[in-house]
Short mmCIF file of C-alpha atoms and ligand atoms in Angstrom, two decimals:
data_model
loop_
_atom_site.label_atom_id
_atom_site.label_comp_id
_atom_site.label_asym_id
_atom_site.label_seq_id
_atom_site.Cartn_x
_atom_site.Cartn_y
_atom_site.Cartn_z
CA UNK A 461 109.63 -142.92 9.38
CA UNK A 462 110.85 -146.12 11.00
CA UNK A 463 113.73 -147.07 13.21
CA UNK A 464 116.50 -148.48 11.09
CA UNK A 465 114.78 -147.85 7.78
CA UNK A 466 117.47 -147.45 5.14
CA UNK A 467 117.74 -143.93 3.77
CA UNK A 468 117.14 -143.71 0.02
CA UNK A 469 119.93 -142.35 -2.11
CA UNK A 470 119.03 -138.99 -3.45
CA UNK A 471 119.89 -137.54 -6.81
CA UNK A 472 119.64 -133.96 -5.54
CA UNK A 473 122.66 -131.70 -5.30
CA UNK A 474 124.34 -131.65 -1.92
CA UNK A 475 122.97 -128.27 -0.84
CA UNK A 476 119.37 -129.21 -1.70
CA UNK A 477 119.89 -132.45 0.13
CA UNK A 478 121.11 -130.90 3.39
CA UNK A 479 117.96 -128.79 3.50
CA UNK A 480 115.46 -131.46 2.47
CA UNK A 481 116.77 -135.01 2.75
CA UNK A 482 114.68 -136.92 5.33
CA UNK A 483 113.24 -133.60 6.51
CA UNK A 484 109.87 -133.63 4.73
CA UNK A 485 106.93 -131.80 6.28
CA UNK A 486 105.29 -133.88 9.04
CA UNK A 487 102.70 -136.22 7.50
CA UNK A 488 100.06 -135.48 10.15
CA UNK A 489 100.42 -131.79 10.95
CA UNK A 490 102.36 -130.38 8.02
CA UNK A 491 104.99 -128.93 10.34
CA UNK A 492 108.06 -128.10 8.24
CA UNK A 493 110.40 -128.67 11.17
CA UNK A 494 111.04 -132.13 12.68
CA UNK A 495 109.04 -133.12 15.72
CA UNK A 496 110.95 -133.30 18.99
CA UNK A 497 109.94 -136.53 20.69
CA UNK A 498 111.00 -136.72 24.35
CA UNK A 499 109.28 -139.96 25.43
CA UNK A 500 111.55 -142.61 26.90
CA UNK A 501 109.02 -145.43 26.65
CA UNK A 502 106.25 -146.39 24.22
CA UNK A 503 102.84 -147.98 24.59
CA UNK A 504 102.77 -151.44 23.06
CA UNK A 505 99.59 -152.91 21.58
CA UNK A 506 100.27 -156.38 22.99
CA UNK A 507 103.08 -158.80 23.66
CA UNK A 508 105.80 -158.21 21.05
CA UNK A 509 103.67 -155.55 19.35
CA UNK A 510 105.50 -152.24 19.61
CA UNK A 511 104.16 -149.46 17.38
CA UNK A 512 106.45 -148.13 14.70
CA UNK A 513 109.44 -150.01 16.07
CA UNK A 514 109.78 -147.91 19.23
CA UNK A 515 109.97 -149.50 22.69
CA UNK A 516 112.53 -147.70 24.81
CA UNK A 517 114.53 -144.59 23.93
CA UNK A 518 118.03 -145.97 24.48
CA UNK A 519 117.45 -148.42 21.63
CA UNK A 520 115.64 -145.95 19.39
CA UNK A 521 113.70 -142.71 19.48
CA UNK A 522 111.78 -141.08 16.61
CA UNK A 523 113.84 -137.88 16.64
CA UNK A 524 117.10 -139.82 16.62
CA UNK A 525 115.78 -142.15 13.89
CA UNK A 526 115.03 -139.13 11.72
CA UNK A 527 118.45 -137.59 12.44
CA UNK A 528 120.09 -140.87 11.45
CA UNK A 529 118.41 -140.70 8.05
CA UNK A 530 119.52 -137.10 7.65
CA UNK A 531 123.10 -138.04 8.54
CA UNK A 532 123.11 -141.06 6.22
CA UNK A 533 122.02 -138.79 3.38
CA UNK A 534 124.98 -136.47 3.91
CA UNK A 535 127.52 -139.19 3.23
CA UNK A 536 125.39 -140.97 0.61
CA UNK A 537 125.21 -143.90 3.00
CA UNK A 538 122.40 -146.39 3.44
CA UNK A 539 122.57 -146.13 7.22
CA UNK A 540 123.77 -143.96 10.07
CA UNK A 541 123.96 -144.38 13.84
CA UNK A 542 124.03 -141.29 16.05
CA UNK A 543 126.05 -141.28 19.28
CA UNK A 544 126.47 -138.96 22.25
CA UNK A 545 129.91 -137.79 21.07
CA UNK A 546 132.52 -138.46 18.43
CA UNK A 547 134.40 -140.68 20.87
CA UNK A 548 131.22 -142.62 21.68
CA UNK A 549 130.89 -143.22 17.93
CA UNK A 550 134.52 -144.39 17.89
CA UNK A 551 133.76 -146.80 20.74
CA UNK A 552 130.80 -148.08 18.69
CA UNK A 553 133.06 -148.67 15.70
CA UNK A 554 135.73 -150.39 17.78
CA UNK A 555 133.16 -152.75 19.33
CA UNK A 556 133.54 -154.70 16.06
CA UNK A 557 136.97 -155.96 17.13
CA UNK A 558 138.24 -158.67 19.43
CA UNK A 559 141.34 -159.45 21.48
CA UNK A 560 144.18 -160.27 19.10
CA UNK A 561 142.90 -158.05 16.30
CA UNK A 562 145.37 -155.57 14.81
CA UNK A 563 144.48 -152.13 13.55
CA UNK A 564 146.52 -149.82 11.32
CA UNK A 565 145.89 -146.24 12.38
CA UNK A 566 147.09 -142.92 11.04
CA UNK A 567 150.07 -141.47 12.94
CA UNK A 568 148.57 -137.97 13.26
CA UNK A 569 145.10 -138.69 14.69
CA UNK A 570 142.87 -136.68 16.99
CA UNK A 571 144.38 -136.93 20.49
CA UNK A 572 141.27 -138.40 22.09
CA UNK A 573 141.24 -141.17 19.50
CA UNK A 574 144.81 -142.17 20.35
CA UNK A 575 143.98 -142.00 24.08
CA UNK A 576 141.02 -144.37 23.54
CA UNK A 577 143.17 -146.78 21.50
CA UNK A 578 146.19 -146.80 23.85
CA UNK A 579 144.60 -146.40 27.25
CA UNK A 580 141.33 -148.28 26.83
CA UNK A 581 141.39 -150.74 23.92
CA UNK A 582 144.99 -151.86 24.41
CA UNK A 583 143.87 -153.31 27.78
CA UNK A 584 141.52 -155.61 25.90
CA UNK A 585 144.23 -157.03 23.67
CA UNK A 586 143.66 -155.01 20.52
CA UNK A 587 146.94 -153.84 18.98
CA UNK A 588 147.70 -150.77 16.90
CA UNK A 589 150.37 -149.70 14.43
CA UNK A 590 150.56 -145.95 13.86
CA UNK A 591 151.56 -145.38 10.26
CA UNK A 592 151.79 -142.38 7.96
CA UNK A 593 148.74 -143.28 5.85
CA UNK A 594 149.93 -140.87 3.16
CA UNK A 595 152.61 -143.49 2.48
CA UNK A 596 150.90 -146.46 0.77
CA UNK A 597 153.98 -148.66 0.93
CA UNK A 598 154.25 -148.12 4.67
CA UNK A 599 150.58 -149.03 5.07
CA UNK A 600 151.05 -152.17 3.00
CA UNK A 601 154.12 -153.21 4.99
CA UNK A 602 152.22 -152.81 8.27
CA UNK A 603 149.51 -155.31 7.30
CA UNK A 604 149.69 -158.57 9.26
CA UNK A 605 147.47 -161.68 9.17
CA UNK A 606 145.67 -160.22 12.22
CA UNK A 607 144.98 -156.82 10.69
CA UNK A 608 141.25 -156.03 10.49
CA UNK A 609 140.96 -152.29 9.96
CA UNK A 610 142.72 -149.26 8.52
CA UNK A 611 141.63 -146.15 10.43
CA UNK A 612 142.56 -142.70 9.22
CA UNK A 613 141.85 -138.99 9.16
CA UNK A 614 142.34 -136.77 6.11
CA UNK A 615 143.11 -133.90 6.50
CA UNK A 616 144.76 -134.51 9.87
CA UNK A 617 144.74 -132.38 12.99
CA UNK A 618 146.57 -130.00 13.26
CA UNK A 619 149.16 -130.63 10.52
CA UNK A 620 146.55 -130.95 7.73
CA UNK A 621 148.26 -133.88 6.05
CA UNK A 622 146.26 -135.77 3.43
CA UNK A 623 145.94 -139.45 2.59
CA UNK A 624 144.75 -140.85 -0.72
CA UNK A 625 141.52 -142.45 0.50
CA UNK A 626 140.70 -144.14 -2.80
CA UNK A 627 144.15 -145.76 -3.04
CA UNK A 628 144.04 -146.97 0.57
CA UNK A 629 140.58 -148.46 0.07
CA UNK A 630 141.78 -150.30 -3.02
CA UNK A 631 144.70 -151.74 -1.09
CA UNK A 632 142.40 -152.70 1.79
CA UNK A 633 139.79 -154.36 -0.44
CA UNK A 634 142.45 -156.60 -1.98
CA UNK A 635 143.35 -157.79 1.55
CA UNK A 636 139.79 -158.00 2.87
CA UNK A 637 140.35 -155.22 5.42
CA UNK A 638 137.83 -152.62 6.54
CA UNK A 639 138.58 -148.93 6.09
CA UNK A 640 137.10 -146.29 8.39
CA UNK A 641 137.66 -142.58 7.82
CA UNK A 642 137.15 -139.85 10.41
CA UNK A 643 135.64 -137.20 8.14
CA UNK A 644 135.18 -134.56 10.84
CA UNK A 645 137.61 -132.03 9.35
CA UNK A 646 136.51 -132.22 5.72
CA UNK A 647 132.77 -132.83 6.22
CA UNK A 648 130.73 -134.47 3.44
CA UNK A 649 130.50 -131.07 1.75
CA UNK A 650 134.16 -131.46 0.77
CA UNK A 651 134.74 -135.21 0.68
CA UNK A 652 132.63 -138.36 0.91
CA UNK A 653 134.86 -141.33 1.81
CA UNK A 654 132.17 -143.99 1.22
CA UNK A 655 132.11 -142.92 -2.44
CA UNK A 656 135.88 -143.45 -2.49
CA UNK A 657 135.52 -147.01 -1.21
CA UNK A 658 135.56 -146.68 2.60
CA UNK A 659 133.34 -148.97 4.68
CA UNK A 660 132.55 -146.59 7.53
CA UNK A 661 132.69 -142.84 8.04
CA UNK A 662 132.98 -141.40 11.53
CA UNK A 663 132.04 -137.87 12.57
CA UNK A 664 132.37 -135.78 15.63
CA UNK A 665 129.18 -133.82 14.93
CA UNK A 666 130.34 -131.55 17.77
CA UNK A 667 132.37 -129.80 15.08
CA UNK A 668 131.21 -128.72 11.58
CA UNK A 669 127.98 -130.75 11.39
CA UNK A 670 126.76 -129.05 14.57
CA UNK A 671 128.64 -125.90 13.69
CA UNK A 672 127.56 -123.65 16.58
CA UNK A 673 129.59 -124.91 19.57
CA UNK A 674 126.43 -126.07 21.33
CA UNK A 675 125.96 -129.78 20.59
CA UNK A 676 128.14 -132.72 21.56
CA UNK A 677 127.57 -135.60 19.15
CA UNK A 678 129.00 -138.28 16.92
CA UNK A 679 127.94 -140.56 14.11
CA UNK A 680 128.88 -143.61 12.09
CA UNK A 681 127.72 -143.86 8.49
CA UNK A 682 127.88 -147.04 6.41
CA UNK A 683 126.12 -148.82 3.56
CA UNK A 684 126.96 -152.23 5.02
CA UNK A 685 123.80 -153.57 6.70
CA UNK A 686 125.75 -156.01 8.87
CA UNK A 687 127.93 -153.25 10.29
CA UNK A 688 124.90 -151.03 10.80
CA UNK A 689 123.20 -153.76 12.83
CA UNK A 690 126.28 -154.12 15.01
CA UNK A 691 126.46 -150.38 15.60
CA UNK A 692 122.75 -150.32 16.45
CA UNK A 693 123.35 -153.16 18.91
CA UNK A 694 126.16 -151.13 20.48
CA UNK A 695 123.85 -148.09 20.85
CA UNK A 696 121.35 -150.23 22.72
CA UNK A 697 123.84 -152.33 24.70
CA UNK A 698 126.10 -149.47 25.79
CA UNK A 699 123.73 -146.51 25.66
CA UNK A 700 126.10 -143.72 24.58
CA UNK A 701 123.29 -142.13 22.58
CA UNK A 702 122.41 -138.46 22.06
CA UNK A 703 119.39 -136.81 23.69
CA UNK A 704 116.38 -136.11 21.45
CA UNK A 705 116.99 -132.37 21.81
CA UNK A 706 120.60 -132.68 20.64
CA UNK A 707 119.33 -134.74 17.69
CA UNK A 708 116.81 -132.05 16.87
CA UNK A 709 119.41 -129.28 17.09
CA UNK A 710 121.74 -131.22 14.83
CA UNK A 711 119.04 -131.58 12.14
CA UNK A 712 118.62 -127.82 12.31
CA UNK A 713 122.39 -127.25 12.02
CA UNK A 714 122.86 -129.54 9.06
CA UNK A 715 120.56 -127.39 6.92
CA UNK A 716 123.22 -124.67 6.75
CA UNK A 717 126.21 -126.99 6.37
CA UNK A 718 126.85 -126.09 2.73
CA UNK A 719 126.58 -122.35 3.31
CA UNK A 720 128.81 -122.48 6.35
CA UNK A 721 131.44 -124.66 4.67
CA UNK A 722 131.54 -122.45 1.62
CA UNK A 723 132.33 -119.45 3.82
CA UNK A 724 134.74 -121.37 6.08
CA UNK A 725 136.70 -122.43 2.99
CA UNK A 726 136.68 -118.99 1.40
CA UNK A 727 137.88 -117.29 4.60
CA UNK A 728 140.49 -119.96 5.38
CA UNK A 729 142.03 -119.77 1.90
CA UNK A 730 142.26 -115.96 2.07
CA UNK A 731 143.85 -116.19 5.52
CA UNK A 732 146.32 -118.89 4.46
CA UNK A 733 147.38 -116.73 1.49
CA UNK A 734 147.74 -113.68 3.73
CA UNK A 735 149.80 -115.57 6.33
CA UNK A 736 152.05 -117.11 3.72
CA UNK A 737 153.36 -113.75 2.57
CA UNK A 738 153.87 -112.34 6.10
CA UNK A 739 157.45 -112.35 7.34
CA UNK A 740 156.54 -113.05 10.99
CA UNK A 741 155.10 -116.40 9.91
CA UNK A 742 157.62 -119.23 9.57
CA UNK A 743 155.29 -121.75 8.00
CA UNK A 744 151.66 -122.12 6.94
CA UNK A 745 149.84 -125.44 6.66
CA UNK A 746 146.76 -125.39 4.42
CA UNK A 747 145.90 -127.93 1.67
CA UNK A 748 144.64 -125.12 -0.58
CA UNK A 749 148.10 -123.58 -0.94
CA UNK A 750 150.11 -124.75 -3.98
CA UNK A 751 153.08 -125.14 -1.58
CA UNK A 752 151.23 -127.83 0.43
CA UNK A 753 152.86 -131.21 -0.30
CA UNK A 754 149.47 -132.81 -1.11
CA UNK A 755 147.90 -129.90 -2.96
CA UNK A 756 147.22 -131.97 -6.10
CA UNK A 757 145.57 -134.73 -4.10
CA UNK A 758 143.57 -132.07 -2.22
CA UNK A 759 142.22 -130.68 -5.51
CA UNK A 760 141.16 -134.16 -6.59
CA UNK A 761 139.86 -135.48 -3.27
CA UNK A 762 138.24 -132.27 -1.96
CA UNK A 763 137.06 -130.57 -5.16
CA UNK A 764 134.71 -128.11 -3.41
CA UNK A 765 137.31 -126.50 -1.17
CA UNK A 766 140.09 -127.12 1.30
CA UNK A 767 138.39 -126.73 4.66
CA UNK A 768 138.30 -124.20 7.45
CA UNK A 769 141.42 -125.11 9.44
CA UNK A 770 144.73 -123.30 8.96
CA UNK A 771 147.84 -124.00 11.04
CA UNK A 772 150.81 -121.68 11.24
CA UNK A 773 154.21 -121.73 12.88
CA UNK A 774 155.45 -118.56 14.54
CA UNK A 775 158.81 -120.03 15.56
CA UNK A 776 158.45 -120.23 19.36
CA UNK A 777 156.37 -119.98 22.47
CA UNK A 778 157.09 -116.29 23.15
CA UNK A 779 155.77 -115.42 19.69
CA UNK A 780 152.65 -117.50 20.30
CA UNK A 781 152.01 -115.70 23.60
CA UNK A 782 152.38 -112.27 22.01
CA UNK A 783 150.11 -113.30 19.13
CA UNK A 784 147.29 -114.73 21.22
CA UNK A 785 147.18 -111.69 23.52
CA UNK A 786 146.21 -109.45 20.60
CA UNK A 787 143.27 -111.51 19.40
CA UNK A 788 139.66 -110.50 19.91
CA UNK A 789 137.45 -112.06 17.28
CA UNK A 790 139.54 -115.25 17.36
CA UNK A 791 138.68 -116.85 20.70
CA UNK A 792 141.43 -118.80 22.44
CA UNK A 793 139.73 -122.15 23.00
CA UNK A 794 139.79 -125.86 22.18
CA UNK A 795 137.48 -127.36 19.57
CA UNK A 796 136.83 -126.24 16.00
CA UNK A 797 134.31 -126.16 13.22
CA UNK A 798 131.85 -123.59 14.50
CA UNK A 799 130.67 -120.27 13.09
CA UNK A 800 133.00 -118.28 15.38
CA UNK A 801 136.74 -118.19 14.73
CA UNK A 802 138.84 -120.00 17.31
CA UNK A 803 142.55 -120.23 17.93
CA UNK A 804 144.21 -123.08 19.77
CA UNK A 805 147.73 -123.94 20.92
CA UNK A 806 148.15 -127.68 20.27
CA UNK A 807 151.46 -127.92 22.22
CA UNK A 808 149.67 -127.20 25.52
CA UNK A 809 146.08 -128.04 24.65
CA UNK A 810 144.95 -130.72 22.21
CA UNK A 811 148.26 -132.56 21.84
CA UNK A 812 149.72 -132.62 25.36
CA UNK A 813 149.31 -136.41 25.45
CA UNK A 814 151.45 -136.89 22.33
CA UNK A 815 155.12 -137.56 23.24
CA UNK A 816 157.34 -134.54 22.52
CA UNK A 817 159.65 -136.37 20.06
CA UNK A 818 156.58 -137.48 18.13
CA UNK A 819 155.16 -133.94 18.06
CA UNK A 820 158.42 -132.58 16.69
CA UNK A 821 158.62 -135.31 14.06
CA UNK A 822 155.22 -134.18 12.78
CA UNK A 823 156.23 -130.52 12.73
CA UNK A 824 154.03 -129.83 15.74
CA UNK A 825 156.43 -127.40 17.41
CA UNK A 826 156.16 -125.01 20.34
CA UNK A 827 155.51 -122.27 17.81
CA UNK A 828 152.51 -123.94 16.15
CA UNK A 829 149.02 -122.43 16.27
CA UNK A 830 145.82 -123.86 14.85
CA UNK A 831 143.12 -121.54 13.56
CA UNK A 832 139.56 -122.71 13.15
CA UNK A 833 138.43 -120.03 10.74
CA UNK A 834 134.82 -118.96 11.28
CA UNK A 835 132.28 -117.38 8.98
CA UNK A 836 132.87 -113.73 9.97
CA UNK A 837 133.90 -111.04 7.45
CA UNK A 838 137.28 -112.07 6.16
CA UNK A 839 138.57 -108.48 6.13
CA UNK A 840 137.98 -108.27 9.89
CA UNK A 841 139.73 -111.57 10.48
CA UNK A 842 142.73 -110.63 8.34
CA UNK A 843 143.01 -107.17 9.95
CA UNK A 844 143.06 -108.77 13.36
CA UNK A 845 145.71 -111.31 12.34
CA UNK A 846 147.80 -108.52 10.84
CA UNK A 847 147.72 -106.58 14.11
CA UNK A 848 148.61 -109.66 16.12
CA UNK A 849 151.56 -110.42 13.82
CA UNK A 850 152.83 -106.84 14.19
CA UNK A 851 152.68 -107.34 17.96
CA UNK A 852 154.76 -110.50 17.54
CA UNK A 853 157.38 -108.58 15.56
CA UNK A 854 157.51 -105.81 18.19
CA UNK A 855 157.76 -108.33 21.03
CA UNK A 856 160.58 -110.22 19.35
CA UNK A 857 162.48 -107.03 18.48
CA UNK A 858 162.36 -105.68 22.04
C1 PLP B 5 136.60 -133.65 18.25
C2 PLP B 5 137.04 -134.75 17.41
C3 PLP B 5 136.77 -136.08 17.75
C4 PLP B 5 136.06 -136.46 19.04
O1 PLP B 5 134.75 -136.00 19.06
P1 PLP B 5 133.95 -135.61 20.39
O2 PLP B 5 132.63 -135.19 19.86
O3 PLP B 5 134.72 -134.51 21.05
O4 PLP B 5 133.90 -136.83 21.24
C5 PLP B 5 137.17 -137.08 16.89
N1 PLP B 5 137.84 -136.80 15.75
C6 PLP B 5 138.15 -135.53 15.39
C7 PLP B 5 138.89 -135.29 14.12
C8 PLP B 5 137.76 -134.47 16.21
O5 PLP B 5 138.08 -133.22 15.85
#
């Protein structure tokens, strides 16, 4: 195993791959679990003679190098770079751009992404147009001679809107633009944007890839060697890299990604169907429902399932308060993508920084709740939601 060694494409099925890809038994000891290497510096055999490519741990570390191969394998990429968080990975991606460059970004992105664009990068002269990337004509109209990148999420947070990644990549290729997709919500179990033509995939591995609410991490995956080199330079020059232990934990987590996603999707679909027929629920957002505006695209683009996030609208804040009070298994907390079910209130939590008019335009009302459906027994989850919705009806009636 070498720093920066490209990861071979594997012909295994995805679930075999997440268990085995780049996780062979250790050549020396036979250990079936990766070695955790904590050293920050490495003995060199002479001037300019580092062993195995390792000199200093900010630039590269054996545990991180192995994780990067594991992560590359997930997205069928040649390369991956691991970062200390999803936003650190975003900063690595954005280090490609210069003052004057223009970026087309989705209009329903993760709040921290928009904060980084508007409150950090804008100061350095990079400009952004926020466009509904589900609308190809709108994307095309937004392209200027200075445009360098189209940056999008699909499905989005928390409205679960989809964009046609293949169509956007085709449009971008014709104009020589890069496309980067934040694949945090779907995970490579459901959708692999590089195979649809994207140049870079970004992950917050804090979410599904980690899956247990105990690792902060991020990654960039690409098959473009030039981009990979630039991201590796950013890791070394900026140093927003994960600790070896977090890398090790993430390799452990990834082995159950398929199993977890399968259950997340199964539970989320059952919950979305249950919510849709309940009269206390005004609206349900889930790409797996035939009523979702992009259901056909979802079936094509995410053939293995529709993800673990369900959003619902209860009509108002009082209803949300009554609902949340009744929940036990669903923990009221930010974040998503872990084994335990979580519930969050975007209006006051994740989307406070989004202007109110903009929130309402998106359908992100004061009655909107986002569920990150965990892997518990779905009957328990549905029973609990049923009780909470009864409480809402009682509260509203009184
Ligand atoms: C959480 C999240 C991020 C940011 O990742 P961190 O690991 O919290 O820095 C980026 N994009 C999406 C879609 C996320 O959910």
